[in-house]
Amino acid sequence: MTQELTYLDHNATTPLKPEVREIMLQKLSSPGNASAIHKVGRTARRDIEEARVQIMRLVNAGSRAVVIFTSGATEANNLVLKGCGCERILVSAIEHPSVLQARSDSEIIPVLLNGVIDLAALDKMLEGNDRSTLISVMLVNNETGIIQPIDKVMEIAKKRGALVHTDAVQAAGRLPLDLQKMGVDYLTLSAHKIGGPQGAGCLILSNCVSVLPQIFGGNQEKNMRAGTESVAAIAGFGKAAELAIRDMAAFQKLSVLRDKVETELKRIAPALHIFGRDMLRVANTTMFTLAGASSETQLIALDLAGICVSNGSACASGTVKASHVLKAMDVAEAEAGSALRVSLGWNSTEKDVDYFIQKWSEMYDRVKSRLSAA
Ligand code: PMP
């Protein structure tokens, strides 16, 4: 008998929305190369251009912005950091590894203990700056769900003449986005965080900037990213973007379930610490710790009960090592090593949350005596 899964790891990947799956199956059954001149090629081209418009709508990009499709946000982040042509690159300490590791010469902007980027430090780093500079700060952190003050980053960038990139992967579909109001130069999205497929993402360029290609061999995507476009994945991405607008209000209501998890766990284990509870956060994410009960122990116990959660970002959690985000927030090793992230999404229910609370509570009962002795 297969065990039913309780999937609470939406920040790692969201399950495909049924409408997206339907579109993708249609496109997979009539493949065409969007660069071909013939009818099938032209249909594929039309599908890609429709997806571009759907994605631009999600972020209110304005008609002069350019969407460059990539294999995902990792590639989009690499593309902008390597291809922006700037002499200096400043990235926050809590960025996704695809930003942190894209260049070895990036300078790190510290974050405060509360998980928010240190704006004073950023301003200081740019004092007297006369080199072309890109600042990369994510809109929402994937581990804590904390929203970063991109408007303040923009103020500093304008004053100091720097360009700004934001990785909006965990913000799309979770917060209303307006690229034109935000004023950032580059924005990254990923399909599989908004109910779309894995393997599709994009970099959006505002009307004033460009990017040097990092992959060569074709003139797709306005010569900025060579390679045959994956029509089904891109069409799925476009549909997911359209649905993300429709489902935004429902997403924001997930805070009720998220708050229930936090209230109940805190009642069961008063020593539990919740990261960023008083900060501006997206509705679906909670990250907490109970020093003494290792993340690994908790993940295994919950996995045995059919519950999928995470100890941080998916890319780091394969190795169950302490989160670089918590480290940047100066969280002690013991606490960081016991962190757990629960992230809800479009198909999460109260039943899922109640089951999680019940199983976490049973696990807590088993380890409680060890914790108080520690
Ligand atoms: N940035 C952030 C904030 C992410 O959460 C992720 C996915 N964990 C990525 C980038 C990478 O996205 P992709 O899986 O599309 O490469």
Short mmCIF file of C-alpha atoms and ligand atoms in Angstrom, two decimals:
data_model
loop_
_atom_site.label_atom_id
_atom_site.label_comp_id
_atom_site.label_asym_id
_atom_site.label_seq_id
_atom_site.Cartn_x
_atom_site.Cartn_y
_atom_site.Cartn_z
CA MET A 1 0.00 0.00 0.00
CA THR A 2 1.45 3.39 -0.89
CA GLN A 3 1.48 5.92 1.91
CA GLU A 4 -0.22 9.24 1.22
CA LEU A 5 2.28 12.07 1.35
CA THR A 6 1.93 15.30 3.25
CA TYR A 7 3.93 17.67 1.11
CA LEU A 8 5.02 20.80 2.95
CA ASP A 9 8.10 21.72 0.96
CA HIS A 10 6.73 24.18 -1.58
CA ASN A 11 9.75 26.49 -1.39
CA ALA A 12 11.85 23.63 -2.77
CA THR A 13 9.38 22.80 -5.56
CA THR A 14 5.65 23.32 -5.91
CA PRO A 15 3.59 20.48 -7.35
CA LEU A 16 2.50 21.18 -10.93
CA LYS A 17 -0.93 22.81 -11.10
CA PRO A 18 -3.40 20.63 -13.06
CA GLU A 19 -4.06 23.35 -15.67
CA VAL A 20 -0.30 23.64 -16.28
CA ARG A 21 0.02 19.90 -16.71
CA GLU A 22 -2.80 19.94 -19.24
CA ILE A 23 -1.16 22.64 -21.39
CA MET A 24 2.21 20.91 -21.18
CA LEU A 25 0.78 17.57 -22.29
CA GLN A 26 -0.82 19.28 -25.28
CA LYS A 27 2.48 20.91 -26.26
CA LEU A 28 4.46 17.72 -25.71
CA SER A 29 2.23 15.88 -28.12
CA SER A 30 2.81 18.38 -30.95
CA PRO A 31 6.47 19.32 -30.73
CA GLY A 32 7.87 22.01 -33.00
CA ASN A 33 11.09 23.99 -33.11
CA ALA A 34 10.23 27.63 -32.52
CA SER A 35 13.02 28.69 -34.91
CA ALA A 36 11.52 26.74 -37.83
CA ILE A 37 9.79 28.66 -40.61
CA HIS A 38 6.99 26.16 -41.20
CA LYS A 39 3.57 26.06 -39.62
CA VAL A 40 4.50 23.81 -36.69
CA GLY A 41 7.48 26.04 -35.94
CA ARG A 42 5.32 29.13 -36.08
CA THR A 43 2.85 27.58 -33.62
CA ALA A 44 5.70 26.84 -31.23
CA ARG A 45 6.94 30.43 -31.60
CA ARG A 46 3.45 31.72 -30.83
CA ASP A 47 3.29 29.57 -27.68
CA ILE A 48 6.60 30.97 -26.46
CA GLU A 49 5.60 34.56 -27.17
CA GLU A 50 2.30 34.04 -25.35
CA ALA A 51 4.19 32.73 -22.32
CA ARG A 52 6.46 35.77 -22.44
CA VAL A 53 3.43 38.05 -22.20
CA GLN A 54 1.90 36.00 -19.36
CA ILE A 55 5.14 36.27 -17.39
CA MET A 56 5.50 39.98 -18.05
CA ARG A 57 1.97 40.44 -16.73
CA LEU A 58 2.82 38.61 -13.49
CA VAL A 59 5.52 41.17 -12.70
CA ASN A 60 3.98 44.14 -14.52
CA ALA A 61 7.14 44.38 -16.57
CA GLY A 62 6.00 47.01 -19.09
CA SER A 63 6.11 46.55 -22.84
CA ARG A 64 9.78 47.49 -23.21
CA ALA A 65 11.14 44.91 -20.81
CA VAL A 66 12.76 41.75 -22.22
CA VAL A 67 12.15 38.22 -20.93
CA ILE A 68 15.01 35.79 -21.62
CA PHE A 69 13.99 32.18 -21.08
CA THR A 70 16.57 29.96 -19.39
CA SER A 71 16.73 26.46 -17.94
CA GLY A 72 15.79 27.83 -14.53
CA ALA A 73 16.64 30.51 -12.01
CA THR A 74 20.11 29.10 -11.43
CA GLU A 75 21.00 29.82 -15.05
CA ALA A 76 19.26 33.20 -15.01
CA ASN A 77 21.22 34.25 -11.91
CA ASN A 78 24.49 33.09 -13.49
CA LEU A 79 23.61 34.93 -16.69
CA VAL A 80 23.10 38.28 -15.01
CA LEU A 81 26.04 38.08 -12.63
CA LYS A 82 28.45 36.97 -15.36
CA GLY A 83 26.92 38.88 -18.24
CA CYS A 84 26.01 42.29 -16.79
CA GLY A 85 29.44 43.65 -17.65
CA CYS A 86 29.92 45.35 -14.29
CA GLU A 87 33.32 45.65 -12.63
CA ARG A 88 31.99 45.19 -9.09
CA ILE A 89 29.35 42.70 -7.96
CA LEU A 90 27.78 43.00 -4.50
CA VAL A 91 25.59 40.12 -3.31
CA SER A 92 23.83 39.63 0.01
CA ALA A 93 25.06 36.89 2.34
CA ILE A 94 21.68 35.14 2.24
CA GLU A 95 21.38 34.74 -1.52
CA HIS A 96 20.73 31.41 -3.17
CA PRO A 97 23.99 29.56 -4.03
CA SER A 98 23.38 30.31 -7.72
CA VAL A 99 24.02 33.97 -6.89
CA LEU A 100 26.63 33.42 -4.19
CA GLN A 101 28.73 31.07 -6.30
CA ALA A 102 28.28 32.58 -9.76
CA ARG A 103 31.40 34.71 -9.40
CA SER A 104 34.42 34.29 -7.18
CA ASP A 105 35.01 38.04 -7.00
CA SER A 106 31.61 39.01 -5.54
CA GLU A 107 31.65 41.13 -2.42
CA ILE A 108 29.28 40.07 0.35
CA ILE A 109 26.70 42.43 1.84
CA PRO A 110 26.08 41.34 5.44
CA VAL A 111 22.63 40.83 6.97
CA LEU A 112 21.41 41.89 10.39
CA LEU A 113 20.54 39.41 13.14
CA ASN A 114 16.87 39.74 12.11
CA GLY A 115 17.58 38.32 8.64
CA VAL A 116 17.27 41.60 6.74
CA ILE A 117 20.09 42.98 4.59
CA ASP A 118 22.30 45.54 6.35
CA LEU A 119 21.51 48.68 4.34
CA ALA A 120 24.02 50.85 6.19
CA ALA A 121 26.75 48.36 5.33
CA LEU A 122 25.67 48.36 1.69
CA ASP A 123 25.75 52.14 1.57
CA LYS A 124 29.22 52.15 3.10
CA MET A 125 30.50 49.57 0.61
CA LEU A 126 29.53 51.96 -2.17
CA GLU A 127 31.05 55.09 -0.65
CA GLY A 128 33.18 56.88 -3.24
CA ASN A 129 32.54 54.07 -5.72
CA ASP A 130 33.54 54.97 -9.25
CA ARG A 131 33.36 51.51 -10.84
CA SER A 132 30.36 50.06 -12.66
CA THR A 133 28.51 47.99 -10.05
CA LEU A 134 25.70 45.45 -9.80
CA ILE A 135 23.92 44.84 -6.49
CA SER A 136 22.09 41.51 -6.22
CA VAL A 137 19.57 41.19 -3.39
CA MET A 138 16.75 38.64 -3.34
CA LEU A 139 13.19 39.80 -2.81
CA VAL A 140 12.22 36.97 -0.45
CA ASN A 141 14.55 34.57 1.27
CA ASN A 142 13.80 30.95 0.41
CA GLU A 143 14.60 29.64 3.89
CA THR A 144 13.07 32.16 6.29
CA GLY A 145 10.49 33.74 3.97
CA ILE A 146 11.69 37.18 5.11
CA ILE A 147 10.98 39.98 2.62
CA GLN A 148 13.99 42.15 1.79
CA PRO A 149 13.71 45.97 1.54
CA ILE A 150 14.34 46.24 -2.20
CA ASP A 151 12.95 49.80 -2.27
CA LYS A 152 15.69 50.89 0.13
CA VAL A 153 18.29 49.00 -1.88
CA MET A 154 17.06 50.91 -4.94
CA GLU A 155 17.45 54.27 -3.14
CA ILE A 156 21.05 53.46 -2.29
CA ALA A 157 21.76 52.12 -5.77
CA LYS A 158 20.36 55.25 -7.42
CA LYS A 159 22.39 57.51 -5.14
CA ARG A 160 25.55 55.52 -5.87
CA GLY A 161 24.91 54.85 -9.56
CA ALA A 162 24.71 51.05 -9.30
CA LEU A 163 22.50 48.57 -11.18
CA VAL A 164 20.21 46.24 -9.22
CA HIS A 165 19.28 42.60 -9.76
CA THR A 166 16.67 40.85 -7.65
CA ASP A 167 16.10 37.11 -7.44
CA ALA A 168 12.32 37.12 -7.15
CA VAL A 169 11.94 33.32 -7.29
CA GLN A 170 10.29 33.09 -3.86
CA ALA A 171 8.30 36.29 -4.27
CA ALA A 172 6.45 35.50 -7.49
CA GLY A 173 2.88 34.41 -6.88
CA ARG A 174 3.38 35.17 -3.19
CA LEU A 175 3.46 38.98 -3.33
CA PRO A 176 2.14 41.39 -5.94
CA LEU A 177 5.14 42.32 -8.09
CA ASP A 178 5.60 45.48 -10.11
CA LEU A 179 8.89 45.66 -11.94
CA GLN A 180 8.20 49.16 -13.20
CA LYS A 181 7.49 50.52 -9.72
CA MET A 182 10.35 48.58 -8.17
CA GLY A 183 12.71 49.99 -10.74
CA VAL A 184 15.19 47.11 -10.62
CA ASP A 185 17.26 46.46 -13.74
CA TYR A 186 17.17 42.66 -13.70
CA LEU A 187 14.73 40.17 -12.15
CA THR A 188 14.92 36.35 -11.96
CA LEU A 189 11.97 33.92 -11.89
CA SER A 190 11.65 30.14 -11.77
CA ALA A 191 8.65 28.15 -13.05
CA HIS A 192 8.72 25.37 -10.49
CA LYS A 193 8.13 27.69 -7.54
CA ILE A 194 4.80 28.88 -8.94
CA GLY A 195 3.12 25.62 -9.95
CA GLY A 196 5.03 25.31 -13.22
CA PRO A 197 7.57 22.72 -14.38
CA GLN A 198 11.16 22.26 -13.26
CA GLY A 199 13.74 23.27 -15.87
CA ALA A 200 12.25 26.61 -16.90
CA GLY A 201 13.04 30.08 -15.66
CA CYS A 202 13.84 33.51 -16.95
CA LEU A 203 15.82 36.66 -16.52
CA ILE A 204 13.81 39.83 -17.12
CA LEU A 205 15.68 42.92 -18.26
CA SER A 206 14.20 46.35 -17.70
CA ASN A 207 14.09 48.60 -20.75
CA CYS A 208 17.48 50.18 -20.06
CA VAL A 209 19.83 47.23 -19.71
CA SER A 210 21.26 44.34 -21.66
CA VAL A 211 23.26 41.23 -20.86
CA LEU A 212 26.15 39.41 -22.54
CA PRO A 213 25.32 35.81 -23.46
CA GLN A 214 27.01 33.04 -21.53
CA ILE A 215 25.81 30.20 -23.78
CA PHE A 216 26.59 30.33 -27.49
CA GLY A 217 25.42 28.39 -30.51
CA GLY A 218 22.22 29.93 -31.78
CA ASN A 219 20.47 33.27 -31.94
CA GLN A 220 17.50 32.38 -29.78
CA GLU A 221 16.28 34.74 -27.08
CA LYS A 222 17.52 37.84 -28.90
CA ASN A 223 21.04 36.41 -29.05
CA MET A 224 21.27 36.43 -25.27
CA ARG A 225 20.74 32.70 -24.61
CA ALA A 226 21.42 30.13 -27.32
CA GLY A 227 19.62 26.78 -27.44
CA THR A 228 16.30 25.41 -28.67
CA GLU A 229 13.55 26.60 -26.38
CA SER A 230 11.64 23.93 -24.46
CA VAL A 231 8.19 24.83 -25.75
CA ALA A 232 6.20 22.64 -23.35
CA ALA A 233 8.14 23.85 -20.30
CA ILE A 234 7.87 27.49 -21.36
CA ALA A 235 4.16 27.19 -22.14
CA GLY A 236 3.72 25.59 -18.70
CA PHE A 237 5.69 28.44 -17.14
CA GLY A 238 3.44 30.99 -18.87
CA LYS A 239 0.27 29.24 -17.71
CA ALA A 240 1.66 29.03 -14.17
CA ALA A 241 2.34 32.78 -14.25
CA GLU A 242 -1.24 33.46 -15.35
CA LEU A 243 -2.59 31.23 -12.55
CA ALA A 244 -0.27 32.82 -10.01
CA ILE A 245 -2.11 36.11 -10.49
CA ARG A 246 -5.49 34.37 -10.13
CA ASP A 247 -4.36 32.46 -7.01
CA MET A 248 -2.48 35.25 -5.22
CA ALA A 249 -5.25 36.03 -2.71
CA ALA A 250 -5.65 32.34 -1.85
CA PHE A 251 -1.90 32.09 -1.37
CA GLN A 252 -1.89 34.95 1.07
CA LYS A 253 -4.54 33.19 3.16
CA LEU A 254 -2.00 30.43 3.83
CA SER A 255 -0.72 32.63 6.65
CA VAL A 256 -3.63 31.29 8.74
CA LEU A 257 -2.30 27.73 8.41
CA ARG A 258 1.31 28.86 8.83
CA ASP A 259 0.39 30.74 12.00
CA LYS A 260 -1.41 27.65 13.29
CA VAL A 261 1.79 25.62 12.88
CA GLU A 262 3.79 28.24 14.75
CA THR A 263 1.26 28.72 17.57
CA GLU A 264 0.77 25.01 18.13
CA LEU A 265 4.47 24.10 18.01
CA LYS A 266 5.30 26.91 20.41
CA ARG A 267 2.55 25.67 22.76
CA ILE A 268 3.96 22.14 22.64
CA ALA A 269 7.59 23.26 22.94
CA PRO A 270 7.88 26.76 24.47
CA ALA A 271 11.66 26.76 23.88
CA LEU A 272 11.10 26.63 20.12
CA HIS A 273 12.54 29.63 18.29
CA ILE A 274 10.84 30.87 15.13
CA PHE A 275 13.05 32.85 12.74
CA GLY A 276 11.66 36.17 11.57
CA ARG A 277 8.31 35.80 13.32
CA ASP A 278 8.08 39.55 13.84
CA MET A 279 9.45 40.44 10.43
CA LEU A 280 7.66 40.96 7.13
CA ARG A 281 7.42 37.47 5.67
CA VAL A 282 5.61 35.69 2.86
CA ALA A 283 2.48 33.85 3.99
CA ASN A 284 3.56 30.27 3.43
CA THR A 285 6.93 29.88 5.13
CA THR A 286 8.05 29.14 8.65
CA MET A 287 11.52 28.23 9.80
CA PHE A 288 12.12 27.28 13.39
CA THR A 289 14.60 25.54 15.65
CA LEU A 290 14.75 23.62 18.87
CA ALA A 291 18.38 23.25 19.87
CA GLY A 292 19.22 19.64 20.66
CA ALA A 293 16.93 17.88 18.18
CA SER A 294 19.03 17.77 15.02
CA SER A 295 17.45 18.67 11.69
CA GLU A 296 18.42 15.25 10.41
CA THR A 297 16.65 13.40 13.24
CA GLN A 298 13.53 15.49 12.72
CA LEU A 299 13.55 15.11 8.94
CA ILE A 300 13.92 11.34 9.14
CA ALA A 301 11.19 10.95 11.76
CA LEU A 302 8.82 13.09 9.72
CA ASP A 303 9.76 11.38 6.47
CA LEU A 304 8.85 8.02 8.04
CA ALA A 305 5.43 9.50 8.77
CA GLY A 306 5.11 10.55 5.10
CA ILE A 307 5.77 14.24 5.72
CA CYS A 308 8.03 16.20 3.37
CA VAL A 309 9.66 19.26 4.94
CA SER A 310 13.16 20.63 4.73
CA ASN A 311 16.02 21.83 6.86
CA GLY A 312 16.70 24.81 4.65
CA SER A 313 17.20 25.22 0.94
CA ALA A 314 16.84 22.06 -1.14
CA CYS A 315 20.27 22.55 -2.69
CA ALA A 316 21.93 22.51 0.70
CA SER A 317 19.68 19.97 2.33
CA GLY A 318 20.89 16.99 0.29
CA THR A 319 23.85 17.10 2.62
CA VAL A 320 21.86 18.14 5.74
CA LYS A 321 24.37 20.84 6.54
CA ALA A 322 23.56 23.93 8.55
CA SER A 323 22.05 26.77 6.58
CA HIS A 324 24.30 29.57 5.30
CA VAL A 325 21.33 31.90 5.78
CA LEU A 326 21.15 31.20 9.51
CA LYS A 327 24.93 31.45 9.75
CA ALA A 328 24.76 34.89 8.13
CA MET A 329 22.17 35.84 10.76
CA ASP A 330 24.73 34.82 13.40
CA VAL A 331 22.59 31.94 14.66
CA ALA A 332 24.60 29.58 16.89
CA GLU A 333 25.73 26.29 15.35
CA ALA A 334 23.56 24.19 17.68
CA GLU A 335 20.45 26.15 16.75
CA ALA A 336 21.21 26.21 13.03
CA GLY A 337 21.81 22.47 13.07
CA SER A 338 18.31 21.90 14.43
CA ALA A 339 16.38 24.11 12.03
CA LEU A 340 13.36 22.93 10.10
CA ARG A 341 11.48 24.72 7.30
CA VAL A 342 7.82 24.14 6.57
CA SER A 343 6.57 25.76 3.37
CA LEU A 344 2.95 25.58 2.27
CA GLY A 345 1.45 26.07 -1.17
CA TRP A 346 -1.55 25.96 -3.46
CA ASN A 347 -2.71 22.46 -2.48
CA SER A 348 -1.93 22.62 1.26
CA THR A 349 -4.86 21.95 3.58
CA GLU A 350 -5.62 22.26 7.26
CA LYS A 351 -5.56 18.46 7.42
CA ASP A 352 -1.92 18.51 6.23
CA VAL A 353 -0.99 21.04 8.85
CA ASP A 354 -2.81 19.18 11.65
CA TYR A 355 -1.09 15.93 10.69
CA PHE A 356 2.29 17.67 10.69
CA ILE A 357 1.63 19.16 14.13
CA GLN A 358 0.55 15.76 15.47
CA LYS A 359 3.64 13.95 14.13
CA TRP A 360 6.03 16.71 15.20
CA SER A 361 4.50 16.61 18.67
CA GLU A 362 4.96 12.81 18.88
CA MET A 363 8.57 13.23 17.84
CA TYR A 364 9.04 15.97 20.41
CA ASP A 365 7.67 13.69 23.14
CA ARG A 366 10.29 11.09 22.22
CA VAL A 367 13.24 13.50 22.37
CA LYS A 368 12.00 15.81 25.14
CA SER A 369 13.82 14.12 28.00
CA ARG A 370 17.11 14.32 26.10
CA LEU A 371 16.55 18.00 25.39
CA SER A 372 15.96 18.94 29.02
CA ALA A 373 19.03 16.92 30.08
CA ALA A 374 21.19 18.71 27.49
N1 PMP B 1 16.83 31.34 -6.20
C1 PMP B 1 16.06 31.01 -5.16
C2 PMP B 1 15.72 32.04 -4.14
C3 PMP B 1 15.60 29.70 -5.05
O1 PMP B 1 14.82 29.38 -4.00
C4 PMP B 1 15.94 28.75 -6.02
C5 PMP B 1 15.46 27.31 -5.92
N2 PMP B 1 15.74 26.71 -4.69
C6 PMP B 1 16.75 29.15 -7.09
C7 PMP B 1 17.17 30.46 -7.15
C8 PMP B 1 17.15 28.20 -8.18
O2 PMP B 1 16.07 27.95 -9.02
P1 PMP B 1 16.06 26.78 -10.11
O3 PMP B 1 15.74 25.54 -9.35
O4 PMP B 1 14.99 27.19 -11.08
O5 PMP B 1 17.40 26.74 -10.75
#
